[in-house]
Structure formats: structure tokens, C-alpha cells
XYZ file of N, CA and C in Angstrom:
432
model
N 58.767 -46.030 -120.668
C 59.333 -45.566 -121.916
C 58.317 -45.810 -123.032
N 58.073 -44.820 -123.846
C 57.101 -44.898 -124.932
C 57.809 -45.417 -126.182
N 57.212 -46.416 -126.816
C 57.781 -46.967 -128.038
C 57.184 -46.246 -129.235
N 58.039 -45.788 -130.136
C 57.593 -45.101 -131.340
C 57.758 -46.032 -132.537
N 56.863 -45.944 -133.492
C 57.030 -46.786 -134.685
C 58.298 -46.394 -135.424
N 58.915 -47.354 -136.122
C 60.144 -47.026 -136.852
C 59.883 -45.971 -137.926
N 60.866 -45.145 -138.130
C 60.747 -44.093 -139.139
C 60.699 -44.716 -140.534
N 60.073 -44.011 -141.439
C 59.888 -44.498 -142.808
C 61.228 -44.845 -143.466
N 62.256 -44.051 -143.227
C 63.549 -44.314 -143.864
C 64.148 -45.634 -143.379
N 63.907 -46.005 -142.135
C 64.385 -47.288 -141.637
C 63.574 -48.440 -142.234
N 62.297 -48.197 -142.426
C 61.454 -49.222 -143.053
C 61.864 -49.478 -144.499
N 62.329 -48.427 -145.187
C 62.814 -48.616 -146.559
C 63.992 -49.580 -146.576
N 64.905 -49.409 -145.639
C 66.070 -50.289 -145.565
C 65.648 -51.711 -145.188
N 64.721 -51.840 -144.264
C 64.235 -53.158 -143.850
C 63.527 -53.843 -145.018
N 62.723 -53.100 -145.758
C 62.044 -53.658 -146.938
C 63.053 -54.095 -148.002
N 64.139 -53.346 -148.123
C 65.190 -53.708 -149.069
C 65.789 -55.066 -148.693
N 66.041 -55.284 -147.420
C 66.556 -56.575 -146.952
C 65.542 -57.672 -147.250
N 64.272 -57.423 -146.952
C 63.238 -58.437 -147.165
C 63.111 -58.814 -148.644
N 63.264 -57.842 -149.526
C 63.086 -58.085 -150.957
C 64.339 -58.638 -151.629
N 65.515 -58.245 -151.137
C 66.750 -58.590 -151.843
C 67.745 -59.319 -150.951
N 67.244 -60.143 -150.021
C 68.098 -60.850 -149.064
C 69.152 -61.722 -149.748
N 68.878 -62.224 -150.944
C 69.805 -63.134 -151.625
C 70.959 -62.398 -152.303
N 70.862 -61.088 -152.374
C 71.915 -60.289 -153.001
C 72.964 -59.921 -151.960
N 74.173 -59.602 -152.396
C 75.234 -59.250 -151.445
C 75.065 -57.827 -150.897
N 74.074 -57.640 -150.035
C 73.802 -56.316 -149.458
C 74.809 -55.992 -148.361
N 75.199 -54.728 -148.296
C 76.096 -54.271 -147.233
C 75.351 -53.276 -146.357
N 75.885 -53.054 -145.180
C 75.296 -52.054 -144.285
C 75.357 -50.684 -144.949
N 76.408 -50.427 -145.707
C 76.527 -49.158 -146.422
C 75.390 -48.948 -147.420
N 75.016 -50.004 -148.145
C 73.905 -49.899 -149.105
C 72.577 -49.693 -148.382
N 72.406 -50.369 -147.265
C 71.175 -50.197 -146.495
C 71.104 -48.789 -145.912
N 72.244 -48.295 -145.426
C 72.293 -46.936 -144.884
C 71.973 -45.917 -145.976
N 72.493 -46.161 -147.177
C 72.213 -45.250 -148.295
C 70.726 -45.268 -148.629
N 70.094 -46.439 -148.585
C 68.655 -46.530 -148.853
C 67.854 -45.753 -147.822
N 68.377 -45.694 -146.604
C 67.706 -44.955 -145.531
C 68.123 -43.489 -145.500
N 69.155 -43.142 -146.272
C 69.627 -41.754 -146.294
C 70.389 -41.363 -145.045
N 71.085 -42.318 -144.438
C 71.836 -42.058 -143.205
C 73.274 -42.530 -143.353
N 74.144 -42.047 -142.469
C 75.506 -42.577 -142.435
C 75.447 -44.003 -141.890
N 76.483 -44.787 -142.165
C 76.494 -46.190 -141.711
C 76.339 -46.294 -140.194
N 77.102 -45.511 -139.471
C 77.070 -45.608 -138.006
C 75.704 -45.197 -137.456
N 75.186 -44.079 -137.945
C 73.886 -43.604 -137.469
C 72.789 -44.597 -137.850
N 72.862 -45.111 -139.073
C 71.881 -46.092 -139.517
C 71.907 -47.330 -138.623
N 73.096 -47.847 -138.353
C 73.209 -49.052 -137.524
C 72.614 -48.833 -136.136
N 72.908 -47.679 -135.544
C 72.338 -47.370 -134.214
C 70.827 -47.269 -134.272
N 70.308 -46.538 -135.259
C 68.859 -46.336 -135.368
C 68.129 -47.636 -135.708
N 68.711 -48.439 -136.569
C 68.088 -49.711 -136.942
C 67.991 -50.617 -135.714
N 69.077 -50.683 -134.965
C 69.083 -51.520 -133.758
C 68.068 -51.018 -132.740
N 67.980 -49.713 -132.585
C 67.022 -49.136 -131.634
C 65.589 -49.431 -132.066
N 65.326 -49.336 -133.371
C 63.966 -49.513 -133.881
C 63.534 -50.982 -133.947
N 64.470 -51.881 -134.323
C 64.088 -53.270 -134.585
C 64.693 -54.279 -133.610
N 65.521 -53.819 -132.690
C 66.047 -54.703 -131.657
C 67.235 -55.555 -132.051
N 67.751 -55.361 -133.250
C 68.935 -56.101 -133.679
C 69.649 -55.294 -134.752
N 70.952 -55.504 -134.898
C 71.701 -54.775 -135.919
C 71.271 -55.212 -137.321
N 71.497 -54.363 -138.321
C 71.058 -54.692 -139.677
C 71.661 -55.982 -140.224
N 72.932 -56.255 -139.937
C 73.536 -57.473 -140.479
C 72.927 -58.729 -139.846
N 72.493 -58.642 -138.604
C 71.828 -59.778 -137.957
C 70.435 -59.973 -138.561
N 69.747 -58.871 -138.826
C 68.435 -58.960 -139.462
C 68.556 -59.625 -140.836
N 69.559 -59.224 -141.606
C 69.785 -59.806 -142.929
C 70.085 -61.303 -142.823
N 70.944 -61.693 -141.908
C 71.262 -63.106 -141.723
C 70.020 -63.895 -141.303
N 69.205 -63.309 -140.435
C 67.974 -63.972 -139.999
C 67.045 -64.211 -141.179
N 66.868 -63.217 -142.044
C 66.016 -63.385 -143.220
C 66.544 -64.499 -144.110
N 67.860 -64.514 -144.300
C 68.459 -65.541 -145.145
C 68.252 -66.937 -144.557
N 68.431 -67.067 -143.266
C 68.274 -68.379 -142.629
C 66.816 -68.826 -142.602
N 65.895 -67.881 -142.455
C 64.468 -68.230 -142.527
C 64.108 -68.739 -143.920
N 64.627 -68.074 -144.939
C 64.351 -68.503 -146.314
C 65.001 -69.856 -146.585
N 66.205 -70.063 -146.067
C 66.879 -71.348 -146.233
C 66.053 -72.465 -145.593
N 65.499 -72.210 -144.416
C 64.666 -73.210 -143.754
C 63.458 -73.555 -144.618
N 62.837 -72.548 -145.212
C 61.681 -72.794 -146.086
C 62.091 -73.622 -147.298
N 63.241 -73.322 -147.879
C 63.708 -74.085 -149.038
C 64.046 -75.524 -148.657
N 64.615 -75.720 -147.481
C 64.933 -77.079 -147.035
C 63.663 -77.896 -146.795
N 62.615 -77.231 -146.337
C 61.344 -77.930 -146.088
C 60.592 -78.246 -147.368
N 60.702 -77.394 -148.375
C 59.793 -77.496 -149.521
C 60.463 -77.829 -150.849
N 61.775 -78.001 -150.882
C 62.450 -78.363 -152.131
C 63.413 -79.516 -151.871
N 63.895 -80.095 -152.942
C 64.910 -81.142 -152.849
C 66.276 -80.620 -153.292
N 66.439 -79.305 -153.331
C 67.723 -78.732 -153.733
C 68.807 -79.180 -152.756
N 70.017 -79.391 -153.264
C 71.127 -79.727 -152.355
C 71.344 -78.598 -151.339
N 71.830 -78.966 -150.167
C 72.025 -77.983 -149.090
C 72.975 -76.872 -149.522
N 74.033 -77.213 -150.241
C 74.971 -76.180 -150.714
C 74.262 -75.200 -151.646
N 73.385 -75.694 -152.502
C 72.643 -74.828 -153.413
C 71.729 -73.889 -152.619
N 71.069 -74.417 -151.602
C 70.213 -73.584 -150.752
C 71.048 -72.486 -150.104
N 72.201 -72.844 -149.605
C 73.107 -71.872 -148.976
C 73.393 -70.716 -149.930
N 73.783 -71.040 -151.157
C 74.132 -69.997 -152.127
C 72.901 -69.258 -152.639
N 71.770 -69.951 -152.742
C 70.531 -69.319 -153.219
C 70.026 -68.225 -152.287
N 70.327 -68.323 -151.006
C 69.856 -67.310 -150.058
C 70.891 -66.213 -149.819
N 71.992 -66.257 -150.579
C 72.955 -65.167 -150.509
C 74.125 -65.389 -149.578
N 74.294 -66.607 -149.078
C 75.441 -66.890 -148.220
C 76.549 -67.513 -149.058
N 77.801 -67.283 -148.653
C 78.934 -67.702 -149.468
C 79.743 -68.847 -148.890
N 79.470 -69.235 -147.658
C 80.254 -70.276 -147.007
C 79.327 -71.332 -146.433
N 79.491 -72.563 -146.895
C 78.664 -73.649 -146.404
C 78.922 -73.906 -144.916
N 80.164 -73.769 -144.490
C 80.496 -73.963 -143.076
C 79.823 -72.923 -142.192
N 79.908 -71.651 -142.580
C 79.253 -70.587 -141.813
C 77.739 -70.742 -141.841
N 77.205 -71.166 -142.991
C 75.772 -71.403 -143.105
C 75.334 -72.482 -142.122
N 76.066 -73.590 -142.099
C 75.710 -74.694 -141.197
C 75.777 -74.255 -139.744
N 76.815 -73.521 -139.386
C 76.959 -73.043 -138.004
C 75.821 -72.095 -137.632
N 75.555 -71.121 -138.483
C 74.498 -70.140 -138.197
C 73.125 -70.797 -138.193
N 72.882 -71.693 -139.132
C 71.591 -72.376 -139.219
C 71.364 -73.217 -137.963
N 72.393 -73.933 -137.536
C 72.286 -74.772 -136.337
C 72.025 -73.914 -135.107
N 72.688 -72.783 -135.018
C 72.491 -71.875 -133.888
C 71.050 -71.357 -133.850
N 70.492 -71.057 -135.015
C 69.146 -70.479 -135.076
C 68.057 -71.537 -134.907
N 68.209 -72.692 -135.552
C 67.136 -73.688 -135.591
C 67.368 -74.885 -134.673
N 68.561 -74.993 -134.097
C 68.841 -76.097 -133.185
C 69.145 -77.410 -133.879
N 69.184 -77.417 -135.199
C 69.497 -78.608 -135.993
C 70.386 -78.197 -137.154
N 71.216 -79.123 -137.611
C 71.982 -78.847 -138.822
C 71.000 -78.785 -139.987
N 71.386 -78.179 -141.108
C 70.474 -78.150 -142.256
C 70.016 -79.553 -142.681
N 70.919 -80.529 -142.659
C 70.543 -81.894 -143.059
C 69.531 -82.490 -142.078
N 69.750 -82.302 -140.788
C 68.821 -82.828 -139.782
C 67.476 -82.104 -139.860
N 67.524 -80.805 -140.116
C 66.289 -80.021 -140.256
C 65.469 -80.558 -141.423
N 66.120 -80.764 -142.559
C 65.424 -81.286 -143.733
C 64.842 -82.663 -143.428
N 65.592 -83.510 -142.756
C 65.138 -84.870 -142.453
C 63.926 -84.878 -141.527
N 63.727 -83.814 -140.765
C 62.596 -83.736 -139.831
C 61.279 -83.445 -140.536
N 61.325 -83.160 -141.832
C 60.119 -82.831 -142.593
C 59.933 -83.843 -143.720
N 58.697 -84.016 -144.178
C 58.484 -84.930 -145.300
C 59.248 -84.444 -146.529
N 59.624 -85.359 -147.412
C 60.338 -84.919 -148.621
C 59.497 -83.947 -149.435
N 60.172 -83.105 -150.189
C 59.472 -82.083 -150.970
C 58.454 -82.699 -151.921
N 58.747 -83.880 -152.440
C 57.821 -84.532 -153.373
C 56.476 -84.814 -152.711
N 56.459 -84.938 -151.387
C 55.208 -85.211 -150.669
C 54.292 -83.991 -150.655
N 54.820 -82.817 -151.016
C 54.012 -81.597 -151.027
C 53.188 -81.443 -152.295
N 53.396 -82.332 -153.271
C 52.670 -82.224 -154.535
C 51.180 -82.378 -154.267
N 50.420 -81.398 -154.665
C 48.976 -81.404 -154.429
C 48.283 -82.308 -155.442
N 48.752 -82.286 -156.668
C 48.147 -83.083 -157.731
C 49.214 -84.038 -158.259
N 48.928 -85.329 -158.312
C 49.918 -86.279 -158.832
C 50.302 -85.950 -160.278
N 51.531 -86.287 -160.617
C 52.032 -85.994 -161.954
C 51.211 -86.614 -163.063
N 50.722 -87.848 -162.848
C 49.938 -88.499 -163.905
C 48.646 -87.730 -164.170
N 48.057 -87.172 -163.128
C 46.833 -86.389 -163.291
C 47.152 -85.076 -163.996
N 48.259 -84.457 -163.630
C 48.654 -83.214 -164.298
C 48.880 -83.452 -165.786
N 49.518 -84.568 -166.121
C 49.771 -84.847 -167.535
C 48.472 -85.124 -168.290
N 47.576 -85.893 -167.667
C 46.326 -86.247 -168.357
C 45.429 -85.040 -168.561
N 45.323 -84.193 -167.555
C 44.408 -83.053 -167.653
C 45.089 -81.774 -168.128
N 46.395 -81.794 -168.203
C 47.119 -80.610 -168.649
C 47.320 -80.559 -170.147
N 46.932 -81.609 -170.827
C 47.071 -81.630 -172.287
C 46.097 -80.649 -172.918
N 46.525 -80.019 -173.992
C 45.597 -79.110 -174.669
C 44.439 -79.896 -175.288
N 43.299 -79.312 -175.264
C 42.115 -79.921 -175.855
C 42.057 -79.525 -177.317
N 42.002 -80.513 -178.205
C 41.927 -80.238 -179.638
C 40.457 -80.191 -180.016
N 39.952 -79.012 -180.115
C 38.541 -78.828 -180.437
C 38.417 -78.028 -181.720
N 37.332 -78.242 -182.370
C 37.030 -77.400 -183.520
C 35.987 -76.392 -183.084
N 35.776 -75.409 -183.877
C 34.823 -74.352 -183.546
C 33.434 -74.908 -183.277
N 32.968 -75.853 -184.047
C 31.596 -76.361 -183.940
C 31.387 -77.216 -182.692
N 32.440 -77.777 -182.135
C 32.274 -78.618 -180.946
C 31.874 -77.807 -179.725
N 32.180 -76.547 -179.715
C 31.890 -75.710 -178.560
C 30.415 -75.485 -178.377
N 29.642 -75.630 -179.374
C 28.194 -75.432 -179.273
C 27.635 -75.225 -180.668
N 26.601 -75.960 -180.989
C 26.052 -75.906 -182.340
C 25.284 -74.619 -182.607
N 24.692 -74.061 -181.589
C 23.837 -72.921 -181.801
C 24.522 -71.578 -181.727
N 25.809 -71.579 -181.414
C 26.490 -70.298 -181.265
C 26.314 -69.758 -179.867
N 26.657 -68.511 -179.648
C 26.561 -67.939 -178.312
C 25.114 -67.868 -177.853
N 24.879 -68.117 -176.568
C 23.502 -68.074 -176.057
C 22.932 -66.691 -176.035
């Protein structure tokens, strides 16, 4: 069987999910973006990408949630809502199914977000201050 690249209209819908995963997207809105009926869109999306559109959307949301849990100190409930999910219980169940750990256990498996700071705060404060210079301090002779 020869595999064909997904049609442009399906890619538009997939790009919409990738860009707006945190919004309450429906299959109907994705189908409209692709210019297809809901049923036809769902069949074509599954054929092209190997999973139904709602599963793809949930996967994107859970991937983003995992990134937020690794790199921020936001509360788990906030992460859940930030990625477009409405139920903390469903989020925990789906996240555990996908990652093999609860969101809390997943977060605990990584260093705290504060450990990701590349430059210490004291250095940022010392070097981030504006320099109070006068025109003449920049060079006595003017432009070279």
C-alpha cells in the first residue's frame, strides 16, 4: 500500500490544533477549517494521521502540560486549565495513561523549575540595571 502525504486541508486543521490547543476547539471547527463535513473530516484525519482529531488534540494538550510541569512551578490545576482541559480528574487520568505517572509524580521526577534558571537572580539584578551615562562618557573624540 502506497502512503500519500496528508492533503493541505487536513494540515490546516492539524496546524489549527497545534496553534490553538488551549482553546475549546471542536471537531466541527476543525472540519470547517478543512472545508469538510464532520464525519468525512474525522475519517480523513484518522486515515492521514493515524488517530482521530479529538485524540490528536488531547495528545497536544497533554504534551504541553508535561512541558509546563517540567519547566514551571504553576499548580497542577492551573496547568490543567492552561492547556484547555476543564476537569482535573480527567486530566489526571489521561495524563497518567499517557505518561505512566500522575502529574504530581511526573513533576517530582524532574528538578524544580527554579533549577532551570540560567542566570542567578542577583546577577540579573546587578547587570540588568540601566547604565546612567552622559553623552561624553561614551567617547571623548566622537564617532571613529
